[in-house]
Structures are given as structure tokens and as C-alpha cells.
Amino acid sequence: MAASSANSDTLTGVLERIIFFNEENHYTIAEFRAENSDARVSIVGPLPGVQCGETLHLRGTWGKHAQHGDQFKIDSFRSELPSSVYGIRKYLGSGLVEGIGKVYANKIVDVFGTDTFRVLSEDSGKLRDVPGIGKKRAAAIKKAWDDQRAFRELYIFLQTYGVTTGQCVKLVGKYGGEAKRILTTEPYKVAREIDGIGFKTADRIAINLGYANDAPPRLDAGILFAMETLQEEGHTAVREADLVDHAAPLLETDSKFIEARLAALVENRALVRHAPAGVDNPLPGSALVQLPVLDRAEQKIAATVIRLGKVGSGLPPIKAGAAVQWAEQKAGFEFAEQQRAALKNALVSKISILTGGPGTGKTTILRALVEILKAKKVRVHLAAPTGRAAQRLAETTGGFASTIHRLLKYDPAKGGFVANEHQPLATDFLIVDEASMLDTRLAAALLQAVPSRAHLLLVGDTDQLPSVGAGNVLKDLIASASETSASNSFPVTRLNVIYRQKGQSQIVTTAHAINAGDPSLPPAVNDVAAAQAWSDLTFIVAESAEDTVRKVIQLCTEFIPMHYRWFNPIHDVQILAPMHKGAAGVGNLNLQLQSALNAAAPRGVRGPSGEYRPGDKVIQLRNNYDKNLFNGDIGAITAADPEAGTLNADFDGTSHVFDRGDLGSLALAYAISIHKSQGSEYPVVIVPLLKAHFMMLQRNLLYTAITRGKKKVFIVGEPAAYAMAVRNSEAKTRGTHLREKIARAAG
């Protein structure tokens, strides 16, 4: 039945019956009759563009299903159209054409026999010789046949270049029967227009088709790809010389060709060039270049800063000094001078910024500010980049808070936010927490929706990791506050005195010690059992990556349940890892923790990154506006249907259904990256820290991880790795053009 190789088997036979088929990713469960055998076996995997009756040559592995027995899991396949009358009848009668079932399939094959496929391809007019088939039905059969053939040919063509089934589905969905022609004549167009098919795949196709290394379409696509990769590193603007240096080795061509095409891209407005500010004779390559979308986003931010500064306040008359005294009486204690200044700045200035580390009193200021504004009947809106940050903001201030996406109301039909410069938010005062997470595009969308007479307060910690998306908005705005003219300047209040728990919180004092560059190790023990349950931060020494994983699991399964029974080991404990790969990386930790914490769960649904079972904690990896779920949202699997390939998951009390096509946007979340934790707080945080993570070990990364812990923080790993992170304060500088735009707009 199968010929075995070292790692996989091959199987040849006829596709008899399709039991389940997913339209989005073409995942199929089917009955298969192997050649030289009457027995039918179950096959599972992606089978795009195939129909019952076809002969399939499969490569994959055998596995055993608890309910359905032996199954052949498909890795790749090659198909042949059936050549026998039996196979042709089965093929046409399997639902290939809507409205053509077994009856018409039999009629067609009765007339044309083994010549049926040639008639469909080359002489479809003869279909009208079949009783009951008129002009309209014949045309429908011909179109469906051509579409199927185009998909089949395209899939075979793309397999050569490593294009996945899902990408093939996207290509056909976008271009239909023209997909192969566009691929062969304009391969780089595909990289621009199809999500998931990047420059490298398109370039591989183009080179194999004979495109020259220095062909203008190739160089243009490569330069734009280089810009996009630099954008992924956080840059919104790049020096021309740096872009050339980045693109030349990528394209394996001479810099002079890159420079020539770069100039052409600027002329064609595919890139925007900015001469260095205040330089009469700039050096070659010193100008900054940007992608137009990021240039426009920075322009919108700059325009909003100037607009808000020029228009008077829409607040009712408020005596700032008296309001602060009233808030102090309501709070029952006197505020520090920095806190009073922050409150007054927010009430008096149209734009103000409040920054400071944990325990420095930001929450006290926000609570007081919201109470003052509510007492004055001011329409106040509170927002944060993530759901958890918004929830925390609401809890600490007593006001209603939402995520920025929900505040602006994304409209999937229009592909943009409902609230914008033409339809601004109905607010008098907007407070945005965790503003260090604002990337350039989200900041632009938010700021342009602020009404001209409204006040804007941005609150954030500039010592945390910068935004995941491109830009460094909060730091740029803080720098601009001192650079713009007095008439357009806005106040920045920096809090640097620790108030939380009178300075006794080990989490807070350790975070500030990290910021100060003090590599002294927090209280450390060698064994999990020796940890002091009363301490809010403990370092548990581990000898290796394997020892680290073992101790992380021991914390989750033994120590925390024993000493903190009120914490759920799955939902209240969050592991934050510096890296995705490696034994102590996000990927392996999730598998180990799933096995340790959710081993008794019933069978789940397999996705691209593993199996999801009821009870598993999961994270949404990208924005899904249809489901109102956003990158970084964390939920729990409540039910799974392995046969249908669907999951039910609860996110903040709302149930969502995920089919197989959605699973690529989910990942297990027992462990997540420190970057993904930005804007969130968790009751208990565990941080694995090893010298093997050296590429990621930076002061702001460790600081961000520590400050995510609300009640307890455990660092598990090597003391030397802790010292490496604290000493490495040289976070990579992000290239932006926002400060220059604000200065230019201010005149």
C-alpha cells in the first residue's frame, strides 16, 4: 500500500469521497482507495483543486486517530485526471460544477466517454448535444472547468517555488484565471498586492523566469522590500546611504544601480525624500527617505500638535490651583509638587505629557484628574493601546476606558476608522495611557480624531520597550516639547520619586535599580522550594535552559498553587520570555506548560503552531476587526470540535468561533514574548533569563518584563544574564522624521 522512506511514506490511489473540506485553507478529510486494493483509508491534509475520481500521488506520514483509526497525513501531492469512464463519472458528479450532479455527469459521459475532458477543454460547444444542457448550462460548465484547470496548473507551477497552499488560494482569489499570467509577467506585483507572498518568494519566481539581477522592476521591488524590513525594525525614516547599504547585499547587485533606482522611486513618489534640516550642502546619501504612508502619518501627528496648540480650550472655567486642592481633600492626602504640576499642566495646556516609572504616582494623578473633570461635567474619554491596559485604566480612575481601536471604531467595509479629522471624537478631554506603545500609524489615526478645542494628555513610561510598530512617538513628542517655539510648546512632567508602598515593593525598587544601571541581583535562591512566599520578587538561579524550564513548570504546578491558592496557574500566571526559539523560548515553554497544566483536556484542533485544547490560554496575533479582536488580546479555549476544525474561545467575557482559516492568528499564551506583554499587567509574572538570550538582553526589555508583574515576579535563570541585560542600555536608535515635521509645522 505504501512505500516507506526514512521520514515519510508515499501512497497512490483514487480519491473516493470528500468527508470534510475547508474553503479557506483547503484542509480535507477524505476516503481514499489505494491502488491494487479494495480497502479504503482515511487521508487528511490540504488538497486544493481536487475532485473525487482523481488519481492522487500522496506523500506524508501515517498516524492513528482515537476515533477514526489509521490516517494518512498529507505533506504534498500530485494529481492526475481520471482516464477511465468510472473515474470520469465520479469526477464530474462530485460537485465540480454547481447544479451538475451525478445525473448530468452520467449524461455527459454517456455521450463522450473517455473523450469527455478533451471536449470540455477544446470543444465545449458539443456539450449542447447532451440532453438537457442548453447554452447557459454549457457556458457554466465550461467556466467551472477552466477555473479548476487554472487552479490546478497554478498550484503545480507554484509548488516548484515553495508557495504554500494558503498562498495559492489567495492568488486565485485575487486574480482568478489570470493568476499564472500575472505571476510570469509581473511577479513583483504579487509581492505588493498579496498578503503573505513577500519579495523573496516573488524574486525566486522572477529569477527562475529569467529576470536579470539589475532589471528595474526587480531593483524597485527590492528597495521597497528593504524599506519594509527596516520599518519592521522600528524605523519610519532611513538615511539614503543606509538604505543602499541594506538593499545592495539583499539584491546582490552594485550600489550604483540601487542609487539610480532609488532616485526613480522618489521621482515616481513611491518613496519620499527629505533633505537634512538646516544643512546647506548635504553630503550624498544623507537625506532621509520614507514610505509615503509613514510620511503622511507623521505629517498628521505634527499637524495635530500645532492645531491643538493654536485653538483655545473648550473646557468650562477651571481654577487649576483650587481644583488640585479639592482633589487632595478628596484623596485624603497632599500631593507631591511634581504631581500638582502634572495636574495643573493637564488642566491648563491643550496638550501635555506625563511620564514616569512604576510607583511614581501616575495613577494618583489620573484618578484625581478624572474626578475633577467629572465634577465639572467635562466629557472625558480614556483609552489605551491594549484591552488589559484599558481595563486597568478604568479600574484605577473610576472612568470608562476602551482600547484605541474600539474608541475610533474601525469600519472593515471602508478599511479605516469611523472617527477621523472629518468626524472627530465627541470629547472634551482625551487621556491616553501606555503611550509608549503608540506606533506612528496608530498615533496618527488617534491624534487626528481629537477635536480642536479638546485637551490631550499622553501618559507613558519612556524607559519601557518602544512600540512594536514603527516609530518612537512618545519620545519624539517629548523631545519636540523643548524644541518648538514657546507659542507651540507643551509641558512634560517627569515623575521620579517612588511612592508605591512607601518604596518597600521589591518589584518597584528592582525596576528602578535596573533603570539606574545597577546590576546587583535581587534576593536569590537556588531551589524553587526555598523561595520566600511573602516577597513580591524572587530570583531563582538555574544552571541551564533545561533547568530553567523545569523550575518554571515547578513554580506553576507546585509552588504557586501551594502558597497562593487564590491565583489560577493558567489565567493569573504569565510567563514572559525574551525570545521565541530555544529550550527556554516561547515556543517550547508553551508546549511544556500545556502538557503540565492542561494534560487532561479533551482532544483539540490542530493549527499551524500546534494543537489547541479546551482550557488552553491563547493570544490573538493580529487585528481581526470582524471579531473585534486585536493583536495581543488573551483568551481561553472553551470548546473544540476536531471534526469540523472549529474552536470556541472566550476573550473578556465574549465568545468567538474560530475555524481552521482563523487558527493562524492564534497561538498558545502560557508563555508570550516580553514585547507582546507591553501595556498589560498580570498578577504573577515569571521571566526566564539566560545568557543564550544575549541577542535580546537589554535594559529596557528586562525593565518592561519586571514592571508587568502586579503582585509577584519570579526571575528564573542565570545571574550573569541579569547583569548582561542591566548593563546593556544601548537600545537601537529608531530613525524617524517626526521631530523635524513638528518643527517645520511650528514655523
XYZ file of C-alpha atoms in Angstrom:
747
model
C 0.000 0.000 0.000
C 2.781 2.445 0.832
C 6.447 2.713 0.060
C 8.349 3.858 3.113
C 11.260 6.252 3.229
C 13.240 7.411 6.235
C 10.780 10.131 7.231
C 7.693 9.784 5.059
C 5.530 7.390 3.075
C 4.018 7.587 -0.382
C 0.536 6.494 -1.317
C -1.123 6.268 -4.745
C -4.776 5.668 -5.482
C -8.181 7.197 -6.237
C -9.999 9.865 -4.204
C -13.350 8.241 -3.449
C -15.231 10.584 -1.080
C -14.615 14.003 0.491
C -15.895 13.985 4.089
C -14.812 17.493 5.130
C -13.422 20.431 3.152
C -12.392 23.872 4.462
C -12.912 26.551 1.810
C -10.264 28.911 3.221
C -7.231 26.669 3.560
C -8.452 23.587 1.621
C -7.868 21.268 4.579
C -9.565 17.999 3.605
C -10.665 14.782 5.282
C -11.419 12.131 2.667
C -11.792 8.457 1.851
C -9.105 7.100 -0.452
C -8.812 3.788 -2.305
C -5.167 2.792 -2.684
C -4.166 1.198 -5.972
C -4.242 -2.595 -6.128
C -6.530 -2.631 -3.091
C -10.269 -2.522 -2.400
C -9.722 -1.202 1.127
C -10.468 2.462 1.823
C -8.249 4.561 4.062
C -8.680 7.968 5.646
C -6.469 10.802 4.377
C -6.188 14.291 5.939
C -4.427 17.476 4.853
C -4.563 20.265 2.254
C -5.942 19.137 -1.130
C -6.705 22.211 -3.241
C -8.480 21.830 -6.567
C -9.054 18.072 -6.455
C -12.277 16.156 -7.049
C -13.474 12.626 -6.404
C -12.304 10.197 -9.075
C -8.844 11.715 -9.459
C -5.723 9.645 -9.102
C -3.530 11.141 -6.366
C 0.129 10.530 -5.611
C 0.487 11.429 -1.932
C 3.497 11.936 0.287
C 3.069 12.112 4.063
C 3.041 10.117 7.277
C 0.780 7.559 8.876
C -0.860 8.375 12.179
C -3.561 6.963 14.435
C -6.743 8.817 15.326
C -8.502 7.927 18.604
C -11.898 7.563 16.917
C -11.159 7.000 13.236
C -8.145 4.719 13.382
C -5.284 4.886 10.872
C -4.973 8.152 8.938
C -2.544 9.274 6.262
C -1.448 12.891 6.881
C -0.639 14.623 3.601
C 2.509 16.729 3.251
C 2.398 17.095 -0.562
C 0.567 15.602 -3.511
C 0.413 15.295 -7.279
C -2.851 14.634 -9.071
C -3.905 13.137 -12.396
C -7.272 13.467 -14.066
C -9.094 10.140 -14.230
C -8.783 8.266 -17.514
C -11.438 5.585 -17.023
C -15.141 6.099 -17.649
C -15.782 5.198 -13.987
C -13.335 7.816 -12.755
C -14.645 10.499 -15.126
C -18.234 9.875 -13.986
C -17.156 10.147 -10.341
C -15.081 13.254 -11.016
C -17.819 15.214 -12.804
C -20.500 14.003 -10.417
C -18.653 15.104 -7.285
C -19.895 18.703 -7.296
C -17.274 20.234 -9.572
C -19.931 22.461 -11.161
C -22.781 23.932 -9.168
C -26.025 22.408 -10.452
C -24.299 19.464 -12.152
C -24.768 16.345 -10.096
C -24.495 12.671 -10.865
C -27.424 12.731 -13.341
C -25.851 15.236 -15.738
C -22.386 13.807 -15.170
C -23.666 10.436 -16.328
C -25.383 12.038 -19.347
C -22.183 13.838 -20.395
C -20.020 10.736 -20.011
C -22.624 8.610 -21.808
C -22.212 10.874 -24.854
C -18.440 11.487 -24.836
C -16.940 8.603 -22.826
C -13.181 8.848 -22.335
C -13.130 11.864 -24.677
C -15.079 13.936 -22.102
C -12.166 16.026 -20.797
C -10.940 16.893 -24.300
C -14.437 18.114 -25.193
C -14.600 20.237 -22.040
C -11.197 21.786 -22.773
C -11.251 22.193 -26.548
C -14.752 21.693 -27.949
C -17.225 22.712 -25.232
C -19.867 23.690 -27.794
C -20.595 19.960 -28.176
C -21.976 19.908 -24.618
C -25.251 21.144 -26.098
C -25.569 17.734 -27.782
C -26.242 16.303 -24.319
C -29.974 16.107 -23.500
C -30.996 18.832 -21.037
C -27.873 21.007 -21.464
C -28.576 24.328 -23.113
C -26.372 27.306 -23.926
C -26.387 28.764 -20.372
C -25.572 25.486 -18.618
C -22.885 24.627 -21.175
C -21.211 28.008 -20.547
C -21.334 27.444 -16.762
C -19.734 24.008 -17.126
C -17.007 25.438 -19.382
C -16.205 28.284 -16.956
C -16.035 25.989 -13.927
C -13.828 23.575 -15.837
C -11.442 26.351 -16.896
C -11.268 27.738 -13.332
C -10.448 24.310 -11.929
C -7.814 23.724 -14.601
C -6.260 27.169 -13.956
C -6.075 26.464 -10.244
C -4.552 23.030 -10.831
C -1.928 24.380 -13.238
C -1.115 27.276 -10.937
C -0.734 25.020 -7.909
C 1.627 22.694 -9.781
C 3.564 25.729 -11.084
C 3.863 27.293 -7.619
C 4.934 24.112 -5.841
C 8.247 24.462 -7.651
C 8.860 27.768 -5.841
C 7.781 26.748 -2.362
C 4.500 28.683 -2.370
C 2.123 27.274 0.215
C -1.406 26.063 -0.397
C -2.818 29.043 1.514
C -0.852 31.482 -0.657
C -2.053 29.685 -3.782
C -5.643 30.099 -2.598
C -5.046 33.844 -2.097
C -3.564 34.203 -5.574
C -6.505 32.537 -7.277
C -8.932 34.512 -5.117
C -7.280 37.775 -6.179
C -6.512 37.139 -9.850
C -8.673 34.156 -10.848
C -7.654 32.611 -14.162
C -5.140 35.432 -14.711
C -3.021 34.356 -11.735
C -0.387 32.411 -13.681
C -0.059 35.113 -16.360
C 0.447 37.830 -13.734
C 2.980 35.685 -11.897
C 5.013 35.119 -15.034
C 4.789 38.675 -16.415
C 4.618 40.801 -13.235
C 5.930 38.653 -10.367
C 6.760 41.636 -8.154
C 3.190 42.906 -8.377
C 2.208 39.807 -6.414
C 4.590 40.739 -3.584
C 2.919 44.166 -3.327
C -0.687 43.002 -3.511
C -0.914 39.564 -1.869
C -0.557 39.345 1.896
C 1.821 36.528 2.794
C 3.733 36.442 -0.514
C 6.752 38.593 0.077
C 9.602 39.855 -2.031
C 11.757 36.750 -1.561
C 9.129 34.385 -2.973
C 8.324 36.721 -5.874
C 12.051 37.193 -6.521
C 12.655 33.441 -6.609
C 9.936 33.114 -9.238
C 11.255 36.089 -11.231
C 14.879 34.894 -11.244
C 13.774 31.441 -12.408
C 11.779 33.104 -15.174
C 14.935 34.847 -16.410
C 14.744 38.324 -14.863
C 18.165 39.985 -14.792
C 19.719 40.911 -11.438
C 19.664 44.604 -12.324
C 16.221 44.659 -14.010
C 14.420 47.856 -12.864
C 11.267 46.025 -11.649
C 13.453 43.768 -9.506
C 15.527 46.615 -8.057
C 12.438 48.707 -7.321
C 10.700 45.827 -5.549
C 13.881 45.014 -3.617
C 14.385 48.600 -2.432
C 10.788 48.820 -1.231
C 11.188 45.438 0.480
C 14.342 46.728 2.185
C 12.367 49.763 3.380
C 9.678 47.484 4.767
C 12.204 45.336 6.644
C 13.725 48.482 8.163
C 10.198 49.585 9.078
C 9.743 46.263 10.901
C 12.842 47.176 12.939
C 11.019 50.324 14.061
C 12.276 52.960 11.605
C 9.894 55.352 9.881
C 12.729 57.170 8.075
C 16.097 55.918 6.840
C 19.205 57.655 5.527
C 19.605 57.036 1.796
C 23.129 55.695 2.327
C 21.862 53.210 4.952
C 19.077 52.076 2.644
C 21.560 51.496 -0.187
C 23.839 49.542 2.172
C 20.878 47.440 3.282
C 19.457 46.796 -0.206
C 22.668 46.088 -2.159
C 23.577 42.758 -0.474
C 19.911 41.763 -0.422
C 19.701 42.196 -4.197
C 23.301 41.051 -4.815
C 23.951 43.983 -7.101
C 26.133 47.102 -7.291
C 25.217 50.127 -5.153
C 25.187 52.424 -8.202
C 22.179 50.539 -9.608
C 20.392 50.875 -6.258
C 21.111 54.615 -6.113
C 19.751 55.141 -9.636
C 16.523 53.259 -8.921
C 16.151 54.976 -5.547
C 16.099 58.318 -7.342
C 13.494 56.937 -9.769
C 11.312 55.734 -6.885
C 11.445 59.214 -5.331
C 10.531 60.766 -8.676
C 7.620 58.325 -9.042
C 6.529 59.095 -5.444
C 6.943 55.506 -4.306
C 9.357 56.983 -1.738
C 9.528 60.424 -0.108
C 12.872 62.205 0.303
C 13.677 64.815 2.998
C 16.846 66.896 2.885
C 18.688 67.195 6.225
C 17.264 70.092 8.243
C 19.460 73.200 8.447
C 22.202 71.851 6.163
C 23.058 73.961 3.107
C 25.338 71.444 1.372
C 24.244 67.970 2.461
C 26.559 65.039 1.917
C 25.485 62.456 -0.702
C 23.244 59.848 0.889
C 22.482 61.965 3.967
C 18.872 62.720 3.014
C 16.137 60.733 4.743
C 13.686 58.608 2.762
C 10.298 57.324 3.872
C 7.466 55.205 2.639
C 4.592 57.584 1.740
C 2.194 56.031 4.263
C 4.587 56.755 7.153
C 5.400 60.231 5.840
C 1.672 61.054 5.799
C 1.179 59.598 9.283
C 3.945 61.784 10.753
C 2.510 64.817 8.960
C -0.871 64.177 10.610
C 0.715 63.911 14.067
C 2.635 67.157 13.537
C -0.439 68.943 12.191
C -2.499 67.881 15.233
C 0.153 69.085 17.683
C 0.164 72.534 16.063
C -3.638 72.648 15.601
C -4.366 71.860 19.255
C -1.807 74.423 20.375
C -3.404 77.209 18.322
C -7.071 76.693 19.295
C -8.472 77.733 22.657
C -9.695 75.301 25.313
C -13.252 74.026 25.240
C -13.279 73.215 28.959
C -15.524 75.157 31.338
C -13.671 77.667 33.548
C -11.448 75.730 35.969
C -9.182 77.336 38.572
C -6.343 74.847 38.403
C -4.913 75.591 41.852
C -8.280 75.293 43.574
C -9.103 72.151 41.627
C -5.868 70.494 42.778
C -6.619 71.379 46.412
C -10.137 69.933 46.033
C -8.668 66.700 44.631
C -6.189 66.499 47.548
C -9.022 66.832 50.073
C -10.972 64.121 48.251
C -7.933 61.828 48.202
C -7.193 62.473 51.892
C -3.523 63.396 51.441
C -1.331 66.111 49.943
C 0.156 65.551 46.510
C 3.859 65.969 45.847
C 4.963 69.053 43.936
C 5.557 67.043 40.729
C 2.054 65.591 40.969
C 0.480 69.025 41.449
C 2.407 70.319 38.444
C 1.200 67.422 36.285
C -2.434 68.069 37.249
C -2.174 71.800 36.555
C -0.446 71.205 33.228
C -3.213 68.852 32.103
C -5.952 71.316 33.070
C -4.295 74.416 31.608
C -2.485 73.123 28.496
C -4.250 71.711 25.445
C -1.506 69.060 25.109
C 0.541 67.683 27.981
C 2.660 64.606 28.649
C 3.103 62.704 31.900
C 5.938 60.201 32.149
C 7.479 58.170 34.951
C 8.259 54.648 36.120
C 6.231 52.320 38.344
C 5.222 53.575 41.765
C 5.875 57.252 40.969
C 2.264 58.382 41.287
C 0.864 58.396 37.747
C -2.270 56.571 38.909
C -2.892 59.118 41.678
C -2.738 61.955 39.150
C -5.049 60.247 36.664
C -7.636 59.409 39.338
C -7.603 62.996 40.592
C -7.802 64.432 37.075
C -10.794 62.266 36.138
C -12.599 63.264 39.358
C -12.003 66.979 38.657
C -13.239 66.673 35.082
C -16.317 64.675 36.104
C -17.165 67.283 38.747
C -17.033 69.938 36.027
C -19.295 67.849 33.725
C -16.488 67.532 31.177
C -16.824 64.810 28.514
C -13.702 62.764 29.263
C -12.533 59.725 27.308
C -9.855 57.301 28.462
C -8.025 54.974 26.084
C -5.052 52.623 25.917
C -3.482 50.530 23.142
C -4.443 47.145 24.661
C -7.542 45.706 26.292
C -5.739 44.899 29.538
C -4.271 48.397 29.775
C -7.703 49.917 29.149
C -9.245 47.698 31.828
C -6.573 48.714 34.327
C -7.050 52.397 33.439
C -10.798 52.109 34.089
C -10.241 50.343 37.422
C -7.719 52.888 38.723
C -9.549 56.055 37.627
C -13.187 55.043 38.036
C -13.893 56.189 34.478
C -14.823 54.231 31.370
C -11.834 53.273 29.231
C -11.549 51.479 25.918
C -8.865 50.367 23.518
C -7.871 52.932 20.909
C -9.258 50.710 18.146
C -12.644 50.493 19.830
C -12.649 54.209 20.600
C -12.032 55.099 16.948
C -14.457 52.375 15.710
C -12.819 50.582 12.819
C -15.067 50.083 9.776
C -13.967 46.949 7.843
C -16.084 47.921 4.830
C -14.252 51.246 4.441
C -10.899 49.925 5.612
C -10.444 52.738 8.125
C -11.600 54.265 11.394
C -15.008 55.938 11.697
C -13.545 58.687 13.908
C -11.094 60.869 11.972
C -10.265 64.503 11.218
C -13.595 64.944 9.417
C -15.617 63.121 12.097
C -13.732 63.836 15.344
C -14.428 62.199 18.671
C -17.222 63.704 20.760
C -14.935 64.510 23.665
C -13.589 67.470 25.638
C -10.629 65.658 27.190
C -8.775 62.572 25.938
C -6.413 60.692 28.251
C -4.206 58.031 26.620
C -2.317 55.654 28.903
C 0.648 53.441 27.902
C 1.501 55.972 25.200
C 4.973 54.453 24.769
C 3.177 51.692 22.837
C 1.794 54.096 20.225
C 3.331 53.433 16.835
C 3.289 56.160 14.188
C 0.264 54.984 12.219
C -1.966 54.354 15.240
C -0.876 57.651 16.829
C -1.748 59.498 13.616
C -5.196 57.903 13.468
C -5.850 58.769 17.111
C -4.500 62.303 17.189
C -6.245 63.498 14.037
C -9.573 62.443 15.612
C -9.059 64.782 18.603
C -11.356 67.844 18.316
C -9.547 71.186 18.089
C -10.954 72.506 21.389
C -10.282 69.285 23.332
C -7.382 68.606 25.680
C -4.980 65.682 25.163
C -2.929 64.030 27.915
C -0.435 61.320 26.935
C 0.767 59.104 29.795
C 3.614 56.639 29.434
C 6.915 55.268 30.609
C 9.705 56.118 28.161
C 12.027 53.552 29.765
C 9.880 50.677 28.542
C 10.329 48.976 25.201
C 9.298 51.164 22.261
C 6.185 50.358 20.224
C 6.045 47.097 18.285
C 5.133 49.065 15.155
C 7.401 51.642 13.524
C 8.107 54.940 15.244
C 9.082 56.401 18.608
C 6.153 58.756 19.046
C 6.205 59.453 22.793
C 9.959 60.123 22.911
C 9.779 62.284 19.772
C 6.937 64.345 21.229
C 8.815 64.809 24.500
C 11.906 65.951 22.568
C 9.778 68.275 20.429
C 8.226 69.890 23.509
C 11.535 71.575 24.272
C 12.426 72.261 20.632
C 9.296 74.004 19.352
C 8.707 77.727 19.769
C 7.244 78.952 23.061
C 3.842 79.589 21.485
C 3.594 75.991 20.283
C 5.358 74.210 23.153
C 3.589 71.911 25.609
C 4.541 70.797 29.124
C 6.134 67.456 30.016
C 6.046 66.271 33.636
C 8.586 63.635 34.656
C 7.872 61.757 37.901
C 10.934 60.278 39.584
C 10.000 59.803 43.269
C 8.750 56.347 44.317
C 5.522 56.393 46.344
C 4.042 52.913 45.951
C 4.125 51.004 49.260
C 6.454 53.685 50.619
C 9.253 52.292 48.499
C 9.053 48.813 50.027
C 7.907 46.973 46.882
C 10.787 44.854 45.639
C 9.250 44.939 42.141
C 9.323 48.747 42.087
C 12.763 49.163 43.676
C 14.261 46.492 41.381
C 12.727 48.157 38.312
C 14.267 51.495 39.268
C 17.611 49.842 40.059
C 17.571 48.284 36.576
C 16.885 51.720 35.084
C 19.758 53.193 37.068
C 22.100 50.523 35.660
C 22.584 48.712 38.998
C 23.317 45.027 38.152
C 23.018 43.885 41.800
C 20.969 40.707 41.901
C 17.592 40.793 43.703
C 17.045 38.280 46.561
C 18.092 34.925 45.060
C 17.603 31.241 45.920
C 18.820 28.069 44.229
C 15.677 25.994 44.650
C 12.037 26.817 43.983
C 11.006 25.434 47.369
C 13.368 27.887 49.095
C 11.633 30.977 47.669
C 10.096 33.319 50.249
C 6.337 33.335 49.652
C 5.939 36.810 51.202
C 8.419 38.504 48.836
C 6.971 40.114 45.708
C 10.156 39.491 43.655
C 12.483 36.498 43.749
C 15.391 35.382 41.586
C 15.604 31.597 41.246
C 19.010 30.516 39.971
C 19.013 27.925 37.167
C 22.040 26.141 35.724
C 20.819 25.619 32.158
C 17.914 26.133 29.782
C 16.503 22.733 30.734
C 16.819 23.540 34.448
C 15.096 26.870 33.787
C 12.130 25.181 32.097
C 11.890 22.604 34.896
C 11.813 25.331 37.563
C 9.272 27.433 35.644
C 6.978 24.386 35.499
C 7.610 23.674 39.193
C 6.552 27.227 40.044
C 3.321 26.840 38.058
C 2.380 23.350 39.207
C 3.656 23.255 42.806
C 4.868 26.488 44.424
C 2.158 28.913 43.275
C -0.807 26.555 43.903
C 0.603 25.763 47.357
C 1.373 29.314 48.532
C -1.074 31.464 46.538
C -4.263 29.433 46.223
C -6.174 32.489 45.030
C -4.098 32.615 41.819
C -5.115 30.380 38.904
C -1.893 28.850 37.496
C -3.162 29.239 33.920
C -5.049 32.536 33.894
C -3.275 34.560 36.611
C 0.310 33.495 35.852
C 2.092 34.803 32.759
C 5.496 33.613 31.571
C 7.344 36.368 29.680
C 10.291 35.143 27.636
C 12.889 37.274 25.816
C 12.946 35.020 22.724
C 10.667 32.720 20.756
C 13.184 29.983 19.949
C 15.293 27.735 22.130
C 14.544 25.423 25.037
C 13.524 28.365 27.247
C 11.837 30.241 24.401
C 8.147 30.986 23.963
C 7.511 28.044 21.626
C 8.904 25.246 23.788
C 7.637 26.752 27.053
C 4.103 26.745 25.669
C 4.302 23.074 24.728
C 5.769 22.107 28.103
C 3.278 24.199 30.087
C 0.320 22.965 28.042
C 1.379 19.419 28.878
C 1.920 20.243 32.555
C -1.165 22.404 33.181
C -3.765 21.108 30.707
C -2.857 17.467 30.107
C -6.338 16.159 30.993
C -8.085 18.308 28.370
C -10.080 16.524 25.656
C -8.769 16.349 22.102
C -8.480 19.737 20.400
C -7.955 21.188 16.940
C -4.558 21.276 15.270
C -3.423 24.641 13.921
C -0.214 25.803 12.223
C 1.676 26.068 15.531
C 0.262 23.080 17.400
C -2.895 21.716 18.987
C -5.420 23.922 20.780
C -7.410 22.158 23.510
C -10.286 23.257 25.764
C -8.776 25.085 28.733
C -5.741 26.381 26.827
C -4.782 30.047 27.145
C -4.361 31.669 23.715
C -3.279 35.017 22.288
C -4.582 36.811 19.194
C -1.598 37.592 16.954
C -3.115 40.146 14.574
C -6.044 42.528 14.427
C -9.357 40.947 13.416
C -11.855 43.752 13.056
C -14.705 41.379 12.142
C -14.332 39.649 15.503
C -13.409 42.864 17.327
C -10.195 41.155 18.472
C -6.816 42.822 18.408
C -3.148 41.898 18.427
C -2.191 40.883 21.965
C -5.685 40.054 23.272
C -5.567 36.966 25.516
C -8.409 34.477 25.874
C -9.176 30.869 26.749
C -10.402 27.945 24.623
C -13.822 26.854 25.901
C -14.696 24.160 23.339
C -13.181 22.357 20.355
C -14.705 20.335 17.515
C -11.862 18.326 15.945
C -14.007 17.014 13.085
C -15.293 20.414 11.988
C -11.959 22.053 12.818
C -13.582 24.810 14.905
C -12.818 26.314 18.292
C -14.772 28.446 20.739
C -12.720 30.902 22.781
C -13.639 33.441 25.424
C -11.995 36.877 25.288
C -13.003 39.206 28.151
C -16.405 37.561 28.531
C -17.227 37.450 24.813
C -17.316 34.110 22.982
C -15.805 33.841 19.500
C -15.807 30.978 16.989
C -12.584 30.206 15.103
C -12.489 27.934 12.053
C -9.335 26.453 10.555
C -8.749 29.573 8.492
C -8.528 31.638 11.710
C -6.063 29.391 13.531
C -3.009 31.062 12.009
C -3.936 34.160 14.033
C -3.888 32.275 17.342
C -1.030 30.972 19.464
C -0.764 29.352 22.870
C -0.232 32.001 25.550
C 1.028 30.210 28.652
C 4.238 31.954 27.602
C 4.421 35.058 25.426
C 7.243 37.359 24.382
C 8.055 40.364 26.543
C 7.255 42.568 23.542
C 3.708 41.135 23.428
C 3.221 41.970 27.124
C 3.520 45.729 26.651
C 0.601 47.624 28.131
C -0.516 44.666 30.248
C -0.232 43.735 33.904
C -0.530 40.231 35.326
C -0.985 39.083 38.942
C 2.068 36.818 38.662
C 4.920 37.103 36.159
C 7.692 34.556 35.573
C 10.698 35.631 33.474
C 13.160 33.010 32.168
C 16.518 34.712 31.675
C 19.571 33.060 30.142
C 22.849 34.112 28.579
C 21.644 32.284 25.461
C 19.139 35.151 25.104
C 22.087 37.560 24.663
C 20.740 38.967 21.376
C 17.689 40.310 23.222
C 19.170 41.113 26.624
C 18.706 44.854 27.025
C 17.899 47.042 29.996
C 14.529 48.219 28.653
C 13.487 44.610 27.896
C 14.168 43.434 31.465
C 12.610 46.609 32.895
C 9.442 46.068 30.842
C 9.184 42.424 31.963
C 9.627 43.257 35.668
C 7.049 46.044 35.596
C 4.360 43.757 34.105
C 4.053 41.974 37.477
C 1.276 43.285 39.695
C 1.692 41.087 42.786
C 4.558 38.638 42.252
C 7.566 38.392 39.941
C 9.886 35.390 39.644
C 13.039 35.608 37.525
C 14.374 32.149 36.695
C 17.777 31.768 35.112
C 21.415 32.794 35.211
C 22.638 35.737 37.316
C 25.129 36.618 34.574
C 22.250 37.064 32.128
C 20.588 39.519 34.523
C 23.786 41.554 34.732
C 24.198 41.469 30.939
C 20.704 42.882 30.454
C 21.092 45.638 33.049
C 24.452 46.784 31.648
C 23.205 46.872 28.053
C 21.472 50.233 27.825
C 22.275 50.780 24.148
C 18.820 50.208 22.730
C 18.883 50.600 18.959
C 18.019 54.139 17.907
C 14.990 54.363 15.649
C 15.107 56.619 12.624
C 12.091 58.946 12.393
C 11.242 62.330 10.878
C 8.501 63.398 13.295
C 10.511 65.973 15.256
C 11.550 67.734 12.034
C 7.950 67.786 10.838
C 6.717 69.310 14.096
C 9.465 71.950 13.985
C 8.622 72.792 10.358
C 4.874 72.961 11.083
C 5.525 75.222 14.074
C 7.362 77.621 11.766
